[in-house]
Coordinates of C-alpha atoms and ligand atoms in Angstrom, one line a residue:
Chain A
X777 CA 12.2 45.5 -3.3
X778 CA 9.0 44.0 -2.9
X779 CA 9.4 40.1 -1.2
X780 CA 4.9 39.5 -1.2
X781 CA 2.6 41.3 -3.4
X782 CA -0.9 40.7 -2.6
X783 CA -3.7 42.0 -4.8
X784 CA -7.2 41.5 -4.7
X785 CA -7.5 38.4 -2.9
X786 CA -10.4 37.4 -1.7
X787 CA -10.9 34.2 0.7
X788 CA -14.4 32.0 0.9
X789 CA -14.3 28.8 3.0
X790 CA -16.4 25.8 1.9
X791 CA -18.5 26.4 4.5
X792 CA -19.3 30.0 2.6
X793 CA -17.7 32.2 5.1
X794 CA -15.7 35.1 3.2
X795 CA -12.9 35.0 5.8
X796 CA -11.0 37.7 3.4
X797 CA -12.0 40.0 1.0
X798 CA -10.1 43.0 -0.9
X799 CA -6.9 42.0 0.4
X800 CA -4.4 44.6 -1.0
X801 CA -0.9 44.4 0.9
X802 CA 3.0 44.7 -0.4
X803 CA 5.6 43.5 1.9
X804 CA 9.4 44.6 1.5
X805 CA 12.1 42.2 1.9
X806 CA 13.6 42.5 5.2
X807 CA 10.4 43.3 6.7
X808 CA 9.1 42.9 10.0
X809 CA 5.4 42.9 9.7
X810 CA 2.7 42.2 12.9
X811 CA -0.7 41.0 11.3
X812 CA -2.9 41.7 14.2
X813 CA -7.1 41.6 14.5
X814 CA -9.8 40.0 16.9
X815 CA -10.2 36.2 16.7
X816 CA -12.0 35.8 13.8
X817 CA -10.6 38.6 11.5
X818 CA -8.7 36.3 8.9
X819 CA -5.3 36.2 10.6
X820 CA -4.6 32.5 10.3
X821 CA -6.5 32.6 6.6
X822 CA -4.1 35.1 5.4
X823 CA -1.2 33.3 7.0
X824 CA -2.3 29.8 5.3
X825 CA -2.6 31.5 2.0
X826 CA 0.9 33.0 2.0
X827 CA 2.0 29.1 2.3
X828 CA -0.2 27.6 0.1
X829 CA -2.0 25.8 2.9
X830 CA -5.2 27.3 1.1
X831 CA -5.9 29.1 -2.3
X832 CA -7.5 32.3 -2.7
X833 CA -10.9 32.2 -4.9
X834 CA -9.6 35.5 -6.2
X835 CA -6.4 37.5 -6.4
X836 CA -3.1 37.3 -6.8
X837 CA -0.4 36.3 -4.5
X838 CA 3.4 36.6 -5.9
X839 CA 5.6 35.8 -3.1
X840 CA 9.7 36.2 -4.8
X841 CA 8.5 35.6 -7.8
X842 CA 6.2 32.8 -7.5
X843 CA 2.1 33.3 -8.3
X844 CA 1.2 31.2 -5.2
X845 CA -2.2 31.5 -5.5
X846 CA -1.8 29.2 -9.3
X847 CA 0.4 27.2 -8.1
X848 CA 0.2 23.5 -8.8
X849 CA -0.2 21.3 -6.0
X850 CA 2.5 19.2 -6.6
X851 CA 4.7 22.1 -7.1
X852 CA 4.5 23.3 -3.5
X853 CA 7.1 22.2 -2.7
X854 CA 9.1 25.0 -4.2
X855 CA 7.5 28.0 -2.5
X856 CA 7.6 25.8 1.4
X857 CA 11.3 25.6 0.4
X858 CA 11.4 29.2 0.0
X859 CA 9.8 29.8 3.3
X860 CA 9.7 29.0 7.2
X861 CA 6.7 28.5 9.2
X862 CA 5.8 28.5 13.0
X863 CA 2.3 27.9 15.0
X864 CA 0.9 28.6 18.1
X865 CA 0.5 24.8 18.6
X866 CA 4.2 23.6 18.0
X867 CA 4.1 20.3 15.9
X868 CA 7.4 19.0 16.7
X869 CA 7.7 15.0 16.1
X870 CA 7.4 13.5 19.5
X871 CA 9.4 10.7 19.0
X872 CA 12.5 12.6 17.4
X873 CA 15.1 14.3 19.3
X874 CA 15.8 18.3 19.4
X875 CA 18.2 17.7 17.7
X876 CA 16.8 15.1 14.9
X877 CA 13.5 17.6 14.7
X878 CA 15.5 20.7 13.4
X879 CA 17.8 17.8 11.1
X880 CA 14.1 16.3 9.4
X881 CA 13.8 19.4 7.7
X882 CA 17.3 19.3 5.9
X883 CA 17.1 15.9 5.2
X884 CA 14.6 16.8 2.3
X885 CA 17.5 17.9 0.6
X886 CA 19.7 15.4 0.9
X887 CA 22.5 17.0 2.6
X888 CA 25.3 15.4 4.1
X889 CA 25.2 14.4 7.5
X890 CA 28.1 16.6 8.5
X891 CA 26.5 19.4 6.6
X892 CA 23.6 18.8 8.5
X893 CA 24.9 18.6 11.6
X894 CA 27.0 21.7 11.4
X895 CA 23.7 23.3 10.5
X896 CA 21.7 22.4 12.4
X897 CA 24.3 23.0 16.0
X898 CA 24.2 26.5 14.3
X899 CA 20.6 27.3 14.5
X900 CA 20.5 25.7 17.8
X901 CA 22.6 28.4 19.0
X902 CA 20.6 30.9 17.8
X903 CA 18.1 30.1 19.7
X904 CA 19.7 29.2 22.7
X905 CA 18.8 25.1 23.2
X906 CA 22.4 24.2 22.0
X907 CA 22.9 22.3 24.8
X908 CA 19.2 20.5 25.0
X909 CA 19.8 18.5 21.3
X910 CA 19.9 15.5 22.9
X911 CA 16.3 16.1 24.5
X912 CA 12.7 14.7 23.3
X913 CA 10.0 17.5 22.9
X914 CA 8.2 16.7 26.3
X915 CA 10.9 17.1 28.2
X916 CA 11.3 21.2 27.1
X917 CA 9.2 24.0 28.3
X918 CA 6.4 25.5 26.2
X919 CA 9.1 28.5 25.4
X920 CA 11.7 25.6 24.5
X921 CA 9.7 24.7 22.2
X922 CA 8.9 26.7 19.9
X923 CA 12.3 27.6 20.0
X924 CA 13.0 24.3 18.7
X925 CA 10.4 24.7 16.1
X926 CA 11.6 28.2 14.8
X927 CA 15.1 26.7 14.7
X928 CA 13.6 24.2 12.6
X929 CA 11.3 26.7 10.6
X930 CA 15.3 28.8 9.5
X931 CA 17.6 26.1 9.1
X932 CA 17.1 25.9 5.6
X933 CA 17.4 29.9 5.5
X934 CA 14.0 30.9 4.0
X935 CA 13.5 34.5 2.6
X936 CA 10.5 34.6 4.7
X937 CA 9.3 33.3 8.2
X938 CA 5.9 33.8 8.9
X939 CA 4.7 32.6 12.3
X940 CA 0.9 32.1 13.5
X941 CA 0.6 33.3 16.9
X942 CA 3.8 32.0 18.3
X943 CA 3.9 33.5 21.5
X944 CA -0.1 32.9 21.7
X945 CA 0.5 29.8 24.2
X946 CA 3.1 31.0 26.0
X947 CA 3.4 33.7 29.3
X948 CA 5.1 37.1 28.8
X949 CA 8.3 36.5 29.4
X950 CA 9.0 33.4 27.5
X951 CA 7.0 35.6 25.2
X952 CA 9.8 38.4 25.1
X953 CA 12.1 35.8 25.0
X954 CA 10.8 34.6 21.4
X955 CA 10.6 37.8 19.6
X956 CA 13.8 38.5 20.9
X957 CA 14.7 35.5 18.6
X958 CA 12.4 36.3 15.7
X959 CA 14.3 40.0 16.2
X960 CA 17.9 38.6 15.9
X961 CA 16.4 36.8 12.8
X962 CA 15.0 39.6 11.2
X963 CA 18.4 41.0 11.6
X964 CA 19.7 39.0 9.8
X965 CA 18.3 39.4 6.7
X966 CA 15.2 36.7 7.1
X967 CA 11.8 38.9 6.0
X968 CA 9.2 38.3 9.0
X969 CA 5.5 38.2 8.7
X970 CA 3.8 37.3 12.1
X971 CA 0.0 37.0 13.6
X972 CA -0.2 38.4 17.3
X973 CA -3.1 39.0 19.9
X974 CA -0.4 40.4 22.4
X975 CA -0.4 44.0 22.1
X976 CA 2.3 43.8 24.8
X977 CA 4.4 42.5 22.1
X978 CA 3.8 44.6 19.8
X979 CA 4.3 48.1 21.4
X980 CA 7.0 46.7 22.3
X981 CA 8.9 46.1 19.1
X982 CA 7.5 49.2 17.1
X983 CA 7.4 47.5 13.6
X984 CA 5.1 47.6 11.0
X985 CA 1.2 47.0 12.0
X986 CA -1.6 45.9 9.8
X987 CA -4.9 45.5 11.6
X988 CA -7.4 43.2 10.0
X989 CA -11.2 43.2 10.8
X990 CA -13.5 40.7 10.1
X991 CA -12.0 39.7 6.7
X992 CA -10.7 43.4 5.9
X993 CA -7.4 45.3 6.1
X994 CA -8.6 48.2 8.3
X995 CA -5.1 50.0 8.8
X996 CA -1.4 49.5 7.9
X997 CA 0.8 51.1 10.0
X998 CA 4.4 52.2 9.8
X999 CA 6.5 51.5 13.2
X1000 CA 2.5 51.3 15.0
X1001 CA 1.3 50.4 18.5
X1002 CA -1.5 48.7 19.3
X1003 CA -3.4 51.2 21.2
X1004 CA -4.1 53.1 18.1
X1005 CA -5.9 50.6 16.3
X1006 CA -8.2 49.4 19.0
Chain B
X425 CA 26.2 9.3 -5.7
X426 CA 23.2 12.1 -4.1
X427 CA 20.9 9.6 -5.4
X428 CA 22.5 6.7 -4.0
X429 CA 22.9 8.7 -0.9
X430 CA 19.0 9.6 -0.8
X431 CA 17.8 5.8 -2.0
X432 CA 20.0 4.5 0.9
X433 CA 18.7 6.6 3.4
X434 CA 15.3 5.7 2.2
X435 CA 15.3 2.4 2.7
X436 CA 17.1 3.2 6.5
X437 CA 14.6 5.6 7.2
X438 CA 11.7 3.1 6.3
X439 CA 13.0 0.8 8.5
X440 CA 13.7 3.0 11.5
X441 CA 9.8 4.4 10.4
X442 CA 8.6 0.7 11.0
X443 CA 10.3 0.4 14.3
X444 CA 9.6 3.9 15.5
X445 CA 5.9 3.2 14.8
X446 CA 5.8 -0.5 15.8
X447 CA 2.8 -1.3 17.4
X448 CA 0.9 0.5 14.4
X449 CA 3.2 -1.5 12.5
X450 CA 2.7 -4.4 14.1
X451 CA -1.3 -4.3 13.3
X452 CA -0.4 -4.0 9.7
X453 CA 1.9 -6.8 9.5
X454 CA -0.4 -9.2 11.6
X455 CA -3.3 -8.1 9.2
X456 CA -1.1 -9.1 5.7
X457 CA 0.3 -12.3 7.7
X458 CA -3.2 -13.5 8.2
X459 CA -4.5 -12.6 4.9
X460 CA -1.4 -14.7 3.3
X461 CA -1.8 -17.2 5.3
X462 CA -5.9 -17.7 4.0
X463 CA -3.9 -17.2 0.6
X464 CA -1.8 -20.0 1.1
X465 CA -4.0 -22.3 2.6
X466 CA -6.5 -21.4 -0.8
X467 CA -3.5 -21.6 -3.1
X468 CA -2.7 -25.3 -1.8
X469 CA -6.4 -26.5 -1.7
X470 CA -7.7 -25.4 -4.7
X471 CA -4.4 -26.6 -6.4
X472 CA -4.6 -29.8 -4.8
X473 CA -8.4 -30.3 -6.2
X474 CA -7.0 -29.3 -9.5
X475 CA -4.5 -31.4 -9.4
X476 CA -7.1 -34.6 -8.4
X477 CA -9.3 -33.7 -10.8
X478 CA -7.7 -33.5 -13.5
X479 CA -5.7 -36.6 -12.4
X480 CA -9.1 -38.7 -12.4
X481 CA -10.1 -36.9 -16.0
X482 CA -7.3 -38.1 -17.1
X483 CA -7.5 -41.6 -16.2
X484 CA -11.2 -42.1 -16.5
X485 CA -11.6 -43.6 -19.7
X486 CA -15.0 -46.0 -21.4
X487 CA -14.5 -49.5 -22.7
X488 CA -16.7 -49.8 -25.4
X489 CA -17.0 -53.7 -26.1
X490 CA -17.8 -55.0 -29.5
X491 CA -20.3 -57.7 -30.8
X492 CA -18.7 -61.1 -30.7
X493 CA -19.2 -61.5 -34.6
X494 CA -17.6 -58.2 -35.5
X495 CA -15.3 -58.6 -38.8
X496 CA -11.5 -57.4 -38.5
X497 CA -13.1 -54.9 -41.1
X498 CA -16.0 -53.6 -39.0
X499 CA -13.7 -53.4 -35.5
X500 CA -11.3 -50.9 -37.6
X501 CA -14.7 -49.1 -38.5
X502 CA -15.7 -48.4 -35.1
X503 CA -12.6 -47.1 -34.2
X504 CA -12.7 -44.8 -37.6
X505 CA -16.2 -43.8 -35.7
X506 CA -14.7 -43.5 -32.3
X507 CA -11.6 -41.3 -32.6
X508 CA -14.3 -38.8 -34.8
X509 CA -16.0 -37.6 -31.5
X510 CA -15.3 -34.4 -30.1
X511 CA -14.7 -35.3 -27.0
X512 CA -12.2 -38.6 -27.8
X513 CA -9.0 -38.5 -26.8
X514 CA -7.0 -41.5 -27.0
X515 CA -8.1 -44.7 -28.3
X516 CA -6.7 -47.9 -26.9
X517 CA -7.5 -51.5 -29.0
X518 CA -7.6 -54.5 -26.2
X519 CA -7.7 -57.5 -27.6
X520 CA -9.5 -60.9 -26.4
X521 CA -6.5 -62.7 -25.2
X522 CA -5.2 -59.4 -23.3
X523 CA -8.7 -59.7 -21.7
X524 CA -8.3 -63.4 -20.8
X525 CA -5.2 -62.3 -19.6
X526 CA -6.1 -59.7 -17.1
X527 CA -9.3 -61.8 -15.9
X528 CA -7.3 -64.8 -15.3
X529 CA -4.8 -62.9 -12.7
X530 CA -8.1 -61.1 -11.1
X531 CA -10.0 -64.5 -10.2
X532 CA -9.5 -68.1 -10.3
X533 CA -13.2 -69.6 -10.6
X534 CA -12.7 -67.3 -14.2
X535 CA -9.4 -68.6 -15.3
X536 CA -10.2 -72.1 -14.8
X537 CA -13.7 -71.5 -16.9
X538 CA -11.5 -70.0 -19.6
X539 CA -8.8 -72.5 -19.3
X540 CA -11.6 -75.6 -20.1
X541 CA -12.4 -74.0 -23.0
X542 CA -11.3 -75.7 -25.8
X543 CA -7.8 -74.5 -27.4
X544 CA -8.0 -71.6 -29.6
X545 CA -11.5 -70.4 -29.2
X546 CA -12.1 -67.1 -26.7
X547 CA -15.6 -66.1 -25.9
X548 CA -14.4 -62.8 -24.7
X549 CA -15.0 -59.5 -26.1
X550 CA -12.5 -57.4 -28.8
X551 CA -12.7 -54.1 -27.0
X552 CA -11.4 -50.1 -27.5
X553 CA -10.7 -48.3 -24.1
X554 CA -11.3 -44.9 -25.0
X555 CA -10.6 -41.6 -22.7
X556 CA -12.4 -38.5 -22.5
X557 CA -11.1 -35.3 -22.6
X558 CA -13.7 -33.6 -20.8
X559 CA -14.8 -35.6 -17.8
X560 CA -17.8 -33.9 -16.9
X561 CA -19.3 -34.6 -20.9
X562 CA -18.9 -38.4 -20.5
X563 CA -22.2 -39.2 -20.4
X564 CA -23.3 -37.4 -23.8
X565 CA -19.9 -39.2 -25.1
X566 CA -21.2 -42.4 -24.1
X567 CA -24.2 -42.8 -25.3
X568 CA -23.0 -41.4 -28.8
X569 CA -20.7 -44.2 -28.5
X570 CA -23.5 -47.1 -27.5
X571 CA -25.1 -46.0 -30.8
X572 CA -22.1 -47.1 -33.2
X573 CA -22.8 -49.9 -35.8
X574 CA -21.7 -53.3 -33.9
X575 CA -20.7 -52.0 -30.4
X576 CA -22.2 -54.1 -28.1
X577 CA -22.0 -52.6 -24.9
X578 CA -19.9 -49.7 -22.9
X579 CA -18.9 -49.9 -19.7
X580 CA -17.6 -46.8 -17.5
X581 CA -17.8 -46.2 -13.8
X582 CA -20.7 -44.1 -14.2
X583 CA -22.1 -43.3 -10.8
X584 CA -18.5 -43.6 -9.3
X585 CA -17.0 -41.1 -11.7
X586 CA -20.4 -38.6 -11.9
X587 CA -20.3 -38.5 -8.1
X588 CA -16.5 -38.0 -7.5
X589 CA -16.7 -35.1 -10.3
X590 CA -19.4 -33.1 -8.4
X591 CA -17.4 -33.3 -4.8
X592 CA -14.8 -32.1 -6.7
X593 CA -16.7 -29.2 -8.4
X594 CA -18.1 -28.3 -4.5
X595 CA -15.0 -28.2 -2.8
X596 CA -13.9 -25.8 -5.9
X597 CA -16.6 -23.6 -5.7
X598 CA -16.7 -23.3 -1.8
X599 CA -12.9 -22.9 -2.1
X600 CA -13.2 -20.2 -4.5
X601 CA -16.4 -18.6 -2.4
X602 CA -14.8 -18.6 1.0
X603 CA -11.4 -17.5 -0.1
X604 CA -12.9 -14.3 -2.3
X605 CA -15.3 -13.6 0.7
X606 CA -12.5 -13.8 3.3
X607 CA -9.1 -12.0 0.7
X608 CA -11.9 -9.2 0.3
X609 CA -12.7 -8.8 4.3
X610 CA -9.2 -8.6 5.0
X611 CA -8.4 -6.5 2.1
X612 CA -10.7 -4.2 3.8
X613 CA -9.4 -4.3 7.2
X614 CA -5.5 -3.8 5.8
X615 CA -6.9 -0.8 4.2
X616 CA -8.4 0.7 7.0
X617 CA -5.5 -0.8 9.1
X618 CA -2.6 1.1 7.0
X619 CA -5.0 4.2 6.9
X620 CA -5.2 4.3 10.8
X621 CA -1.8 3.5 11.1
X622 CA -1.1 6.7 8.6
X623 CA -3.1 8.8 10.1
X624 CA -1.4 8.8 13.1
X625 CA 1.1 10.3 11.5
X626 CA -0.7 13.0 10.1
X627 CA 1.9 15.5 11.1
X628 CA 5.1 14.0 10.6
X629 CA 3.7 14.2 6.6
X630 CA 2.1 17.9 7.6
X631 CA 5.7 19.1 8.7
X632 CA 7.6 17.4 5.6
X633 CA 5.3 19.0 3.4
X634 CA 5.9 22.2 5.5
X635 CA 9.3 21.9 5.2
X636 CA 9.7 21.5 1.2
X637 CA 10.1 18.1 0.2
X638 CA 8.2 17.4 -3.1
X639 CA 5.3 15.2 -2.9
X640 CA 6.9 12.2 -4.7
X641 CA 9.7 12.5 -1.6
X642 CA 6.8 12.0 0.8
X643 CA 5.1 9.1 -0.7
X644 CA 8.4 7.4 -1.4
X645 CA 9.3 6.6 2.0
X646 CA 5.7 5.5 3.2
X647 CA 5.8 3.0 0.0
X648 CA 9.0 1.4 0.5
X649 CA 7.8 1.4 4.7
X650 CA 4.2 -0.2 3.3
X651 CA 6.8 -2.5 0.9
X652 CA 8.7 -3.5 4.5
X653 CA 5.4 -4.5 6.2
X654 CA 4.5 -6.1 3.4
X655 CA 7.5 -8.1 3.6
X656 CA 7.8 -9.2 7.2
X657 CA 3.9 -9.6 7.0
X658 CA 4.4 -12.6 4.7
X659 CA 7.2 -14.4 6.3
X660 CA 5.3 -16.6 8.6
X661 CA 2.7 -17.3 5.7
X662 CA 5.8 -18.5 3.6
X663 CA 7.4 -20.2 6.1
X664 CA 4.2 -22.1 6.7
X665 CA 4.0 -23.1 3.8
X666 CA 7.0 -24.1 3.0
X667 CA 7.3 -26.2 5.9
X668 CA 3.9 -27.2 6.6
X669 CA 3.7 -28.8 3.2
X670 CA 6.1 -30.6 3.1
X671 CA 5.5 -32.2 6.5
X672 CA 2.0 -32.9 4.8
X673 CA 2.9 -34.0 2.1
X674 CA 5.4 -36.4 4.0
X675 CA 3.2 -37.8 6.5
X676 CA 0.4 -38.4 3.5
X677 CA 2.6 -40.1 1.7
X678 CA 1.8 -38.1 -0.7
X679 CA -1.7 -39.6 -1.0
X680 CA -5.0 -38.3 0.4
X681 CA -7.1 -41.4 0.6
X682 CA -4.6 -43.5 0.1
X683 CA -5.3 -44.2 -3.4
X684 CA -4.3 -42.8 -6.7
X685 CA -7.4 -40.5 -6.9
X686 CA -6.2 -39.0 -4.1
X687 CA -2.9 -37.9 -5.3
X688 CA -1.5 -34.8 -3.8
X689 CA 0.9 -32.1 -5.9
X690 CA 4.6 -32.4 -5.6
X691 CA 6.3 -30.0 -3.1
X692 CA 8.5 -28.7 -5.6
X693 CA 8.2 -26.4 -7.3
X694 CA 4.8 -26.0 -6.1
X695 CA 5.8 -24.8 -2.8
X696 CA 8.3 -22.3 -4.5
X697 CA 6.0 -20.9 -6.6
X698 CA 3.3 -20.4 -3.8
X699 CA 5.9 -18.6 -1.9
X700 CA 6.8 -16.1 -4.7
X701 CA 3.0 -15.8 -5.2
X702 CA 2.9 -14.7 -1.5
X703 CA 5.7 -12.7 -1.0
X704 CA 4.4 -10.8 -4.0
X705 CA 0.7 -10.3 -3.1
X706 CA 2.6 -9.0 0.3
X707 CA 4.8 -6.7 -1.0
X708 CA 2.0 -5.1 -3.2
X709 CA -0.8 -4.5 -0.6
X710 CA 1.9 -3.1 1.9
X711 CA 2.6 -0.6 -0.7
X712 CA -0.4 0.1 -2.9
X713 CA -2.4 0.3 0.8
X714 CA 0.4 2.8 2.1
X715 CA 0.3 4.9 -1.1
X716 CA -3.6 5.1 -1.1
X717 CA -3.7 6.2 2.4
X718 CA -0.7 9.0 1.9
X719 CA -2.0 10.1 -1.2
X720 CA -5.0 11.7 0.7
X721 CA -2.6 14.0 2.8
X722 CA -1.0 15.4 -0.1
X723 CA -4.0 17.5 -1.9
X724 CA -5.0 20.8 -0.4
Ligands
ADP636 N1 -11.3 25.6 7.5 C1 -12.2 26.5 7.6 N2 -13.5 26.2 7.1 C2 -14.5 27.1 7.3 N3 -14.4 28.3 7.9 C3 -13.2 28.6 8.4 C4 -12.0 27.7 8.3 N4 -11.0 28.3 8.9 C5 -11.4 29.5 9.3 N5 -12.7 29.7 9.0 C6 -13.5 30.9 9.3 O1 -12.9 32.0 8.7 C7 -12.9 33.1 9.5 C8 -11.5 33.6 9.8 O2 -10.8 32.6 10.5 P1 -9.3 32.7 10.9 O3 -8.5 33.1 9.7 O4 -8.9 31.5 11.6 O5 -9.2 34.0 11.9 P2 -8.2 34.3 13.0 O6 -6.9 33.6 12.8 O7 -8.0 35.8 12.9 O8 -8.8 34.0 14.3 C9 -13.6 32.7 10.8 O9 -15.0 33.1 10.6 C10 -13.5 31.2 10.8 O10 -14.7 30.7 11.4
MG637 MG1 -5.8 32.2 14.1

């Protein structure tokens, strides 16, 4: 079944740059799908668009049912509950704890603090930082993190993570480290759509591939490797 | 009990929010605190003015003296005449032996010329004491008055009264000025304060948004933080006023120049009212100036 159905869209910034333009893309729920392309090509566009963080002058963008691309802006709420998201820069809350960082997100929703906090000790886990709640953001590695932040990005359990450049900030290892993460995810159910410039990464995994260039879907591969599409 | 839950946690999270954030927090407050304060000190003088003013209106009054040969039947007719102008208020008769009276107790040279004159006969004046309901039409009232039928002469403080009415209307207006020049200055710089103050916490609103909660659950908090600031931002102001009028008010004795003109308002309720006047103006720019500054984070 089809979790994001993209037709037609087409992307101009004020500034009258088309960053996008006939976008046509389905993703399947369950999906693990690298979005890859020089700097420039539209990567973080199409990523803002599948959250609503900007509206497509054209198209359509149904993401589980919901026509993001009309959707009111006080109604955006609905679809960010719907969905996780993770950047290359981490925007954590400097001032909160680990801990207290992964808990603001379930606080929206009024939860119980034992709810919460049996919650949020579970996603910490996952990750591997259960034992660093108690820390503030500058006191973790780069890797920690965004660990911290993708905790924060499932603990709600969206249908759909999508991450900009998560591992763009960060050395190989940690790198591997991460999408071992966003893998054990994925596994569990969580559909994944992700940006990359790290074709390490990506031959490595062997998922799905779509290569965009300068504001075009170029090719869409099945299980692809970098080295094909450069 | 969710929504009791969430409205208790708002008002826990505000005030962790104003803690968290304090020295931003601390501008704000500081700002509303000396905004209030100008308030205050505005409030009191211009109500204190008011107060005088109306406090000599109401006192200042004309005596309009009759001709010595007036008939019972002509003093009723200029008092017919008097009460039918505009600006007459109350019209007081004061008869020739209540005039010997008062002159006798003011000076002695006086009360033994009145006393050698021979029993029964009074060369004082019948007179009306008249009061004016608008102070500052007194002289169009009095000469209306000097042209009745058999009034002899009026006599009002005129350059007293004309002068004490324009100090009065000066310190009004430069009250009124200054305070509208300086409420509108600081209204600007809480604005800007609050904006700077929100701005800095451009993500923490980024990543709420990011995270799903609905943009009423956003502004919420930041209105009942603005509604906090607001709150501690007018304690001093009250508490200034509160006490510091009453010392003054005390140590006056109630009296600016010592005389009746000068009379000052009563503390109470006066300085309740000023209090709830400030606590109010401070809870409202808190939150209409945190609300104005969120809402720009919310539209994309
Ligand atoms: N907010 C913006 N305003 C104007 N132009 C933008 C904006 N964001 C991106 N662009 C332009 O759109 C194009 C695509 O940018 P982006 O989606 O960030 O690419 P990528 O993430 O692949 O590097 C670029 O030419 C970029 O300059
Ligand atoms: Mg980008």
């Amino acid at each position: 079944m089809d979790l994001i159905r993209i037709t037609d869209v087409q992307k101009t910034y004020k500034t009258g740059t088309v960053a996008l333009y006939d976008i046509d893309l389905t993703i399947s729920k369950g999906d693990f799908v690298f979005v890859i392309g020089a700097s420039g090509s539209g990567k973080s566009t199409l990523i803002k668009m599948l959250y609503r963080e900007e509206k497509p002058d054209k198209g359509s963008i149904m993401i589980g049912g919901i026509n993001v691309a009309k959707l009111k802006n006080r109604k955006v709420y609905i679809l960010r509950r719907k969905i996780g998201v993770v950047f290359q820069d981490f925007k954590l809350l400097p001032k909160l704890t680990v801990y207290e960082n992964v808990a603001f997100a379930m606080e929206v929703f009024n939860y119980d603090k034992k709810k919460i906090h049996h919650r949020v000790m579970e996603v910490l886990e996952l990750v591997g930082l259960k034992n660093k709640a108690r820390m503030y953001p500058d006191q973790l590695s780069g890797g920690e993190q965004q660990r911290v932040v993708i905790a924060r990005a499932i603990v709600n359990n969206p249908k759909l993570l999508i991450c900009d450049e998560p591992t763009g900030n960060l050395d190989p290892d940690t790198s591997m480290g991460i999408m071992k993460v966003l893998d054990d995810i994925n596994k569990m159910g969580t559909t994944i759509v992700m940006t990359t410039h790290n074709r390490d990464i990506v031959n490595a995994m062997k998922k799905r591939v779509v290569v965009l260039h300068e504001g075009k879907i170029v090719q869409d591969y099945e299980r692809g490797k970098y080295y094909e599409v450069v | 009990m969710k929504l009791f839950r969430s409205i208790n946690r708002y008002f826990r999270d505000a005030g962790k929010s104003v803690v968290r954030n304090f020295s931003l927090s601390l501008a704000s407050i500081s700002c509303i605190t000396i905004t209030l304060i100008v308030v205050a000190l505005s409030i009191v003088l211009s109500y204190n003015v008011e107060h005088m003013a109306e406090h000599v209106s109401s006192n200042t009054s004309i005596v309009v003296f009759l001709d010595e040969d007036a008939t019972e039947n002509q003093i009723e007719q200029v008092k017919n005449n008097l009460v039918r102008i505009d600006n007459v208020g109350e019209v007081t008769p004061k008869t020739k032996e209540e005039w010997a009276k008062e002159v006798r107790e003011k000076d002695k040279i006086i009360s033994i010329a009145i006393d050698s004159w021979p029993a029964g006969e009074n060369h004082l004046m019948y007179s009306y004491v008249v009061k004016v309901k608008d102070i500052n039409e007194i002289d169009n009232t009095a000469s209306i008055i000097e042209k009745i039928d058999n009034v002899s002469y009026i006599n009002y403080g005129k350059e007293y009264i004309s002068s004490v009415i324009t100090i009065f209307d000066v310190i009004k207006k430069v009250c009124i000025g200054g305070v509208v020049a300086l409420i509108l200055v600081t209204a600007f710089l809480i604005a800007n304060t609050i904006k700077l103050a929100i701005f800095s916490r451009k993500t923490e609103i980024e990543i709420m948004r990011l995270v799903g909660a609905s943009n009423m659950a956003i502004k919420v908090p930041f209105i009942i933080e603005g509604s906090f600031i607001g709150f501690i931002g007018s304690i001093i102001p009250i508490v200034l006023t509160f006490y510091g009028y009453n010392a003054l008010y005390n140590f006056l004795d109630g009296k600016l120049f010592s005389s009746s003109l000068g009379e000052l308002v009563e503390p109470y309720p006066f300085i309740l009212y000023t209090s709830l006047i400030l606590l109010v103006i401070g809870l409202l720019v808190g939150m209409f100036g945190s609300y104005n500054a969120v809402k720009k984070y919310l539209k994309i």
